[in-house]
C-alpha cells in the first residue's frame, strides 16, 4: 500500500478555485465538492469581486455563474481573460441559455456546464480543464526550448 511522505504532501500545490456565483445551493454544493476533492474554493458573489479575486487570489481556475455574466455582460469574461489569460474559465448555465453558452465559449471559456449538475461533474470537468491547460503550457515551453536549442546550434 503506497503512502505519501509528509514532504510529498506539503510539496503538492493546492489548486485554488474561484467560484463567482450568487449565494445559492448549487454554489455551496460545488464549493463543498471541490474542497473534498482537494481544491481550495473561494466564493464571490459579484462581477467586481470576481475580477479582484482573480488579480489578488491567484486562482488556478474560475467557475462563473451565467447570472453574473448576464448582469455584467460579456465584459466580465474579457476582464477575467485580461487579468488571468492562462487560467481555465468554466461557465455554469441554465439549459435554456444556449446563446450565452455559445458566446461564453467564443469569448474564451474553457467549458460550460448546464444546471442542474452533479457536484462531482464540476470536479471532474475542472480537473480535465486543468490537465488540458497544463499540457498546453508544457507544449509551449517545449517548443520554446527547442527553438532556443536550434538557435544555439546556428
PDB file of C-alpha atoms in Angstrom:
ATOM      1  CA  UNK A   1       0.000   0.000   0.000  1.00  0.00           C
ATOM      2  CA  UNK A   2       1.638   3.253  -1.152  1.00  0.00           C
ATOM      3  CA  UNK A   3       1.503   6.230   1.124  1.00  0.00           C
ATOM      4  CA  UNK A   4       2.793   9.721   0.564  1.00  0.00           C
ATOM      5  CA  UNK A   5       5.566  11.028   2.740  1.00  0.00           C
ATOM      6  CA  UNK A   6       4.931  14.290   4.597  1.00  0.00           C
ATOM      7  CA  UNK A   7       7.314  16.143   2.263  1.00  0.00           C
ATOM      8  CA  UNK A   8       5.383  14.888  -0.798  1.00  0.00           C
ATOM      9  CA  UNK A   9       2.106  16.063   0.685  1.00  0.00           C
ATOM     10  CA  UNK A  10       3.458  19.500   1.558  1.00  0.00           C
ATOM     11  CA  UNK A  11       5.123  19.958  -1.831  1.00  0.00           C
ATOM     12  CA  UNK A  12       1.885  19.418  -3.771  1.00  0.00           C
ATOM     13  CA  UNK A  13       0.449  22.815  -4.658  1.00  0.00           C
ATOM     14  CA  UNK A  14      -3.182  23.379  -3.763  1.00  0.00           C
ATOM     15  CA  UNK A  15      -5.402  24.386  -6.658  1.00  0.00           C
ATOM     16  CA  UNK A  16      -7.348  27.481  -5.763  1.00  0.00           C
ATOM     17  CA  UNK A  17     -10.722  27.750  -7.497  1.00  0.00           C
ATOM     18  CA  UNK A  18     -12.683  30.958  -7.712  1.00  0.00           C
ATOM     19  CA  UNK A  19     -16.446  30.391  -7.654  1.00  0.00           C
ATOM     20  CA  UNK A  20     -18.203  33.527  -8.872  1.00  0.00           C
ATOM     21  CA  UNK A  21     -21.905  32.996  -8.248  1.00  0.00           C
ATOM     22  CA  UNK A  22     -24.846  34.210  -6.202  1.00  0.00           C
ATOM     23  CA  UNK A  23     -25.234  32.660  -2.779  1.00  0.00           C
ATOM     24  CA  UNK A  24     -27.378  29.643  -3.530  1.00  0.00           C
ATOM     25  CA  UNK A  25     -27.475  25.900  -3.027  1.00  0.00           C
ATOM     26  CA  UNK A  26     -25.516  24.891  -6.123  1.00  0.00           C
ATOM     27  CA  UNK A  27     -22.553  27.156  -5.355  1.00  0.00           C
ATOM     28  CA  UNK A  28     -22.352  25.789  -1.809  1.00  0.00           C
ATOM     29  CA  UNK A  29     -22.584  22.192  -3.078  1.00  0.00           C
ATOM     30  CA  UNK A  30     -19.931  22.838  -5.737  1.00  0.00           C
ATOM     31  CA  UNK A  31     -17.691  24.526  -3.172  1.00  0.00           C
ATOM     32  CA  UNK A  32     -18.049  21.603  -0.770  1.00  0.00           C
ATOM     33  CA  UNK A  33     -17.363  19.025  -3.520  1.00  0.00           C
ATOM     34  CA  UNK A  34     -14.263  20.914  -4.669  1.00  0.00           C
ATOM     35  CA  UNK A  35     -12.989  21.159  -1.101  1.00  0.00           C
ATOM     36  CA  UNK A  36     -13.478  17.399  -0.575  1.00  0.00           C
ATOM     37  CA  UNK A  37     -11.573  16.785  -3.831  1.00  0.00           C
ATOM     38  CA  UNK A  38      -8.558  18.733  -2.564  1.00  0.00           C
ATOM     39  CA  UNK A  39      -9.225  22.137  -4.124  1.00  0.00           C
ATOM     40  CA  UNK A  40      -9.334  25.384  -2.190  1.00  0.00           C
ATOM     41  CA  UNK A  41     -12.537  27.168  -3.221  1.00  0.00           C
ATOM     42  CA  UNK A  42     -13.057  30.887  -2.777  1.00  0.00           C
ATOM     43  CA  UNK A  43     -16.555  32.244  -3.358  1.00  0.00           C
ATOM     44  CA  UNK A  44     -17.506  35.704  -4.611  1.00  0.00           C
ATOM     45  CA  UNK A  45     -20.959  36.999  -5.462  1.00  0.00           C
ATOM     46  CA  UNK A  46     -20.392  39.966  -7.784  1.00  0.00           C
ATOM     47  CA  UNK A  47     -18.573  40.503 -11.094  1.00  0.00           C
ATOM     48  CA  UNK A  48     -16.378  43.159  -9.471  1.00  0.00           C
ATOM     49  CA  UNK A  49     -15.361  40.850  -6.627  1.00  0.00           C
ATOM     50  CA  UNK A  50     -14.595  38.087  -9.144  1.00  0.00           C
ATOM     51  CA  UNK A  51     -12.295  40.370 -11.122  1.00  0.00           C
ATOM     52  CA  UNK A  52     -10.470  41.457  -7.961  1.00  0.00           C
ATOM     53  CA  UNK A  53     -10.195  37.864  -6.719  1.00  0.00           C
ATOM     54  CA  UNK A  54      -8.574  36.780  -9.991  1.00  0.00           C
ATOM     55  CA  UNK A  55      -5.987  39.519  -9.554  1.00  0.00           C
ATOM     56  CA  UNK A  56      -5.238  39.025  -5.865  1.00  0.00           C
ATOM     57  CA  UNK A  57      -6.059  35.413  -5.003  1.00  0.00           C
ATOM     58  CA  UNK A  58      -4.264  33.876  -7.994  1.00  0.00           C
ATOM     59  CA  UNK A  59      -6.742  31.030  -8.635  1.00  0.00           C
ATOM     60  CA  UNK A  60      -5.879  28.096 -10.857  1.00  0.00           C
ATOM     61  CA  UNK A  61      -9.378  28.230 -12.391  1.00  0.00           C
ATOM     62  CA  UNK A  62     -12.686  30.088 -12.324  1.00  0.00           C
ATOM     63  CA  UNK A  63     -16.246  28.797 -12.152  1.00  0.00           C
ATOM     64  CA  UNK A  64     -18.643  31.604 -13.046  1.00  0.00           C
ATOM     65  CA  UNK A  65     -22.411  31.509 -12.988  1.00  0.00           C
ATOM     66  CA  UNK A  66     -24.238  32.763 -16.054  1.00  0.00           C
ATOM     67  CA  UNK A  67     -26.252  35.169 -13.896  1.00  0.00           C
ATOM     68  CA  UNK A  68     -23.077  37.188 -13.257  1.00  0.00           C
ATOM     69  CA  UNK A  69     -22.337  37.250 -16.972  1.00  0.00           C
ATOM     70  CA  UNK A  70     -25.901  38.383 -17.646  1.00  0.00           C
ATOM     71  CA  UNK A  71     -25.646  41.177 -15.050  1.00  0.00           C
ATOM     72  CA  UNK A  72     -22.185  42.399 -16.126  1.00  0.00           C
ATOM     73  CA  UNK A  73     -22.314  41.477 -19.783  1.00  0.00           C
ATOM     74  CA  UNK A  74     -19.618  39.649 -21.672  1.00  0.00           C
ATOM     75  CA  UNK A  75     -17.104  42.210 -20.431  1.00  0.00           C
ATOM     76  CA  UNK A  76     -16.725  40.128 -17.269  1.00  0.00           C
ATOM     77  CA  UNK A  77     -15.210  37.324 -19.367  1.00  0.00           C
ATOM     78  CA  UNK A  78     -12.964  39.895 -21.066  1.00  0.00           C
ATOM     79  CA  UNK A  79     -11.836  41.197 -17.667  1.00  0.00           C
ATOM     80  CA  UNK A  80     -11.135  37.698 -16.346  1.00  0.00           C
ATOM     81  CA  UNK A  81      -9.204  36.761 -19.512  1.00  0.00           C
ATOM     82  CA  UNK A  82      -7.230  40.013 -19.447  1.00  0.00           C
ATOM     83  CA  UNK A  83      -6.234  39.593 -15.790  1.00  0.00           C
ATOM     84  CA  UNK A  84      -5.586  35.844 -15.952  1.00  0.00           C
ATOM     85  CA  UNK A  85      -5.092  34.724 -19.545  1.00  0.00           C
ATOM     86  CA  UNK A  86      -3.810  31.269 -18.684  1.00  0.00           C
ATOM     87  CA  UNK A  87      -6.441  30.000 -16.272  1.00  0.00           C
ATOM     88  CA  UNK A  88      -9.453  27.994 -17.419  1.00  0.00           C
ATOM     89  CA  UNK A  89     -12.896  29.521 -17.009  1.00  0.00           C
ATOM     90  CA  UNK A  90     -15.932  27.267 -16.682  1.00  0.00           C
ATOM     91  CA  UNK A  91     -19.376  28.823 -17.111  1.00  0.00           C
ATOM     92  CA  UNK A  92     -22.375  27.371 -15.288  1.00  0.00           C
ATOM     93  CA  UNK A  93     -25.638  27.966 -17.190  1.00  0.00           C
ATOM     94  CA  UNK A  94     -29.291  27.085 -17.273  1.00  0.00           C
ATOM     95  CA  UNK A  95     -30.340  24.694 -20.029  1.00  0.00           C
ATOM     96  CA  UNK A  96     -32.224  27.460 -21.846  1.00  0.00           C
ATOM     97  CA  UNK A  97     -29.099  29.695 -22.005  1.00  0.00           C
ATOM     98  CA  UNK A  98     -27.850  28.240 -25.293  1.00  0.00           C
ATOM     99  CA  UNK A  99     -26.889  31.619 -26.769  1.00  0.00           C
ATOM    100  CA  UNK A 100     -24.980  32.577 -23.616  1.00  0.00           C
ATOM    101  CA  UNK A 101     -23.144  29.221 -23.618  1.00  0.00           C
ATOM    102  CA  UNK A 102     -22.056  29.719 -27.225  1.00  0.00           C
ATOM    103  CA  UNK A 103     -20.963  33.326 -26.634  1.00  0.00           C
ATOM    104  CA  UNK A 104     -19.069  32.278 -23.499  1.00  0.00           C
ATOM    105  CA  UNK A 105     -17.156  29.618 -25.405  1.00  0.00           C
ATOM    106  CA  UNK A 106     -16.399  32.101 -28.196  1.00  0.00           C
ATOM    107  CA  UNK A 107     -15.151  34.612 -25.582  1.00  0.00           C
ATOM    108  CA  UNK A 108     -12.646  32.146 -24.153  1.00  0.00           C
ATOM    109  CA  UNK A 109     -14.483  29.996 -21.632  1.00  0.00           C
ATOM    110  CA  UNK A 110     -12.898  26.577 -21.461  1.00  0.00           C
ATOM    111  CA  UNK A 111     -16.159  24.703 -20.847  1.00  0.00           C
ATOM    112  CA  UNK A 112     -19.823  25.201 -19.957  1.00  0.00           C
ATOM    113  CA  UNK A 113     -21.874  23.086 -17.585  1.00  0.00           C
ATOM    114  CA  UNK A 114     -25.648  23.018 -17.627  1.00  0.00           C
ATOM    115  CA  UNK A 115     -27.572  23.242 -14.355  1.00  0.00           C
ATOM    116  CA  UNK A 116     -28.663  21.184 -12.634  1.00  0.00           C
ATOM    117  CA  UNK A 117     -25.453  19.174 -12.431  1.00  0.00           C
ATOM    118  CA  UNK A 118     -23.873  16.744 -10.026  1.00  0.00           C
ATOM    119  CA  UNK A 119     -21.201  18.423  -7.886  1.00  0.00           C
ATOM    120  CA  UNK A 120     -18.822  15.601  -8.830  1.00  0.00           C
ATOM    121  CA  UNK A 121     -19.247  16.583 -12.503  1.00  0.00           C
ATOM    122  CA  UNK A 122     -17.875  20.031 -11.661  1.00  0.00           C
ATOM    123  CA  UNK A 123     -14.845  18.410 -10.027  1.00  0.00           C
ATOM    124  CA  UNK A 124     -14.200  16.104 -12.992  1.00  0.00           C
ATOM    125  CA  UNK A 125     -14.617  18.790 -15.634  1.00  0.00           C
ATOM    126  CA  UNK A 126     -12.421  21.166 -13.688  1.00  0.00           C
ATOM    127  CA  UNK A 127      -9.690  18.540 -13.398  1.00  0.00           C
ATOM    128  CA  UNK A 128      -9.861  17.890 -17.158  1.00  0.00           C
ATOM    129  CA  UNK A 129      -9.641  21.614 -17.924  1.00  0.00           C
ATOM    130  CA  UNK A 130      -6.625  21.965 -15.650  1.00  0.00           C
ATOM    131  CA  UNK A 131      -4.956  18.932 -17.241  1.00  0.00           C
ATOM    132  CA  UNK A 132      -5.540  20.316 -20.756  1.00  0.00           C
ATOM    133  CA  UNK A 133      -4.210  23.724 -19.721  1.00  0.00           C
ATOM    134  CA  UNK A 134      -1.131  22.146 -18.110  1.00  0.00           C
ATOM    135  CA  UNK A 135      -0.463  20.061 -21.237  1.00  0.00           C
ATOM    136  CA  UNK A 136      -0.828  23.119 -23.450  1.00  0.00           C
ATOM    137  CA  UNK A 137       1.607  25.129 -21.337  1.00  0.00           C
ATOM    138  CA  UNK A 138       4.062  22.209 -21.362  1.00  0.00           C
ATOM    139  CA  UNK A 139       3.920  22.068 -25.175  1.00  0.00           C
ATOM    140  CA  UNK A 140       4.538  25.809 -25.448  1.00  0.00           C
ATOM    141  CA  UNK A 141       7.502  25.515 -23.067  1.00  0.00           C
ATOM    142  CA  UNK A 142       8.944  22.546 -25.013  1.00  0.00           C
ATOM    143  CA  UNK A 143       8.542  24.431 -28.289  1.00  0.00           C
ATOM    144  CA  UNK A 144      10.361  27.450 -26.837  1.00  0.00           C
ATOM    145  CA  UNK A 145      13.158  25.227 -25.525  1.00  0.00           C
ATOM    146  CA  UNK A 146      13.514  23.528 -28.913  1.00  0.00           C
ATOM    147  CA  UNK A 147      13.687  26.923 -30.623  1.00  0.00           C
ATOM    148  CA  UNK A 148      16.405  28.050 -28.188  1.00  0.00           C
ATOM    149  CA  UNK A 149      18.425  24.864 -28.809  1.00  0.00           C
ATOM    150  CA  UNK A 150      18.115  25.344 -32.580  1.00  0.00           C
ATOM    151  CA  UNK A 151      19.339  28.932 -32.271  1.00  0.00           C
ATOM    152  CA  UNK A 152      22.331  27.804 -30.199  1.00  0.00           C
ATOM    153  CA  UNK A 153      23.299  25.323 -32.918  1.00  0.00           C
ATOM    154  CA  UNK A 154      23.405  28.045 -35.576  1.00  0.00           C
TER     155      UNK A 154
END
